[in-house]
Amino acid sequence: MLCGAGTPSALLSFPSKKKVSVPAGTFFLCFGALCRILNVERVNARSLTAERGLTMTTEQRRAAVADAFMQMICETSLDAIRTQDIAQRAGISKATFYRLFHDKYDVMSWIYQSATDPLITASPALKDWKIWSYANLEHIRQHLPFYRKVLGYSGQNSMMESMAQYFQHNIVQGICLIEGVRRLPAKLQFTVEAFSYVNVYAIVWWVRHNCAPSPDTLLSYVESCMPDCLRPYYTP
């Protein structure tokens, strides 16, 4: 144990109960060296993390952030997750995180859209909506804990709102492609927006019921809610 203030030496206790006198200056010199070594180790750890981030491509960084976020959302609440914590787990700096995403809500949306975009690209026509819908529902089923958590959040920048905007964008693009126009009439635009929320609610309802009933049955429910003015675009 250390001697009191003003004592010129430190007494170190050993199991043998013998007391060895070490000059105070030597003790504090060694203690300072140990602290510097530990600090270097922490710096080296940060350097290794930064080096790992530098060796990744942009898409690999995005995927690493998405993986980290999906792990964290299953461990805690969305409100408790901080961007710096996501970045640290993903092995990148906070500055790099903000070069990839606006915030954690952007990560949340990207996870869904990055899984869905290739499906729509492969079958872009609205008449093929069931083809990518099956694959989309399978993706959600495989990551059910994640979607159960994020779809339960209804605050600012919710996943439900993001999904509705995503559906709306793709439906509008599909109809504009068929009609050869850049914009839809106001009434049709409103109908598309309303039907987009029907699609999102169907997914939320399906997730809340543990992915039951079958995708076939769920899509039949969605189809029964489809407005008549949209049916010609969805009919093969």
XYZ file of C-alpha atoms in Angstrom, residues 52 60-76 81-92 97 107 110-111 146:
35
model
C -10.144 -2.421 -40.970
C -18.898 -3.533 -47.480
C -18.979 -0.652 -45.014
C -22.719 -0.229 -45.544
C -23.241 -3.956 -45.046
C -21.108 -3.886 -41.878
C -23.175 -0.997 -40.496
C -26.403 -2.831 -41.384
C -25.207 -6.017 -39.653
C -24.192 -4.061 -36.570
C -27.523 -2.236 -36.444
C -29.515 -5.473 -36.851
C -27.606 -7.022 -33.959
C -28.077 -3.994 -31.732
C -31.791 -3.560 -32.416
C -32.347 -7.104 -31.158
C -30.422 -6.283 -27.973
C -31.935 -2.932 -27.033
C -28.987 3.057 -30.087
C -26.455 5.795 -30.843
C -24.690 6.314 -34.143
C -21.263 6.172 -32.510
C -22.129 2.765 -31.034
C -23.175 1.469 -34.454
C -19.967 2.780 -36.001
C -17.818 1.221 -33.296
C -19.416 -2.206 -33.696
C -19.162 -1.959 -37.480
C -15.447 -1.168 -37.239
C -15.605 2.285 -38.804
C -20.757 6.458 -40.785
C -29.736 2.532 -41.888
C -31.535 0.887 -46.273
C -31.708 -2.639 -44.871
C -35.506 -7.318 -36.628
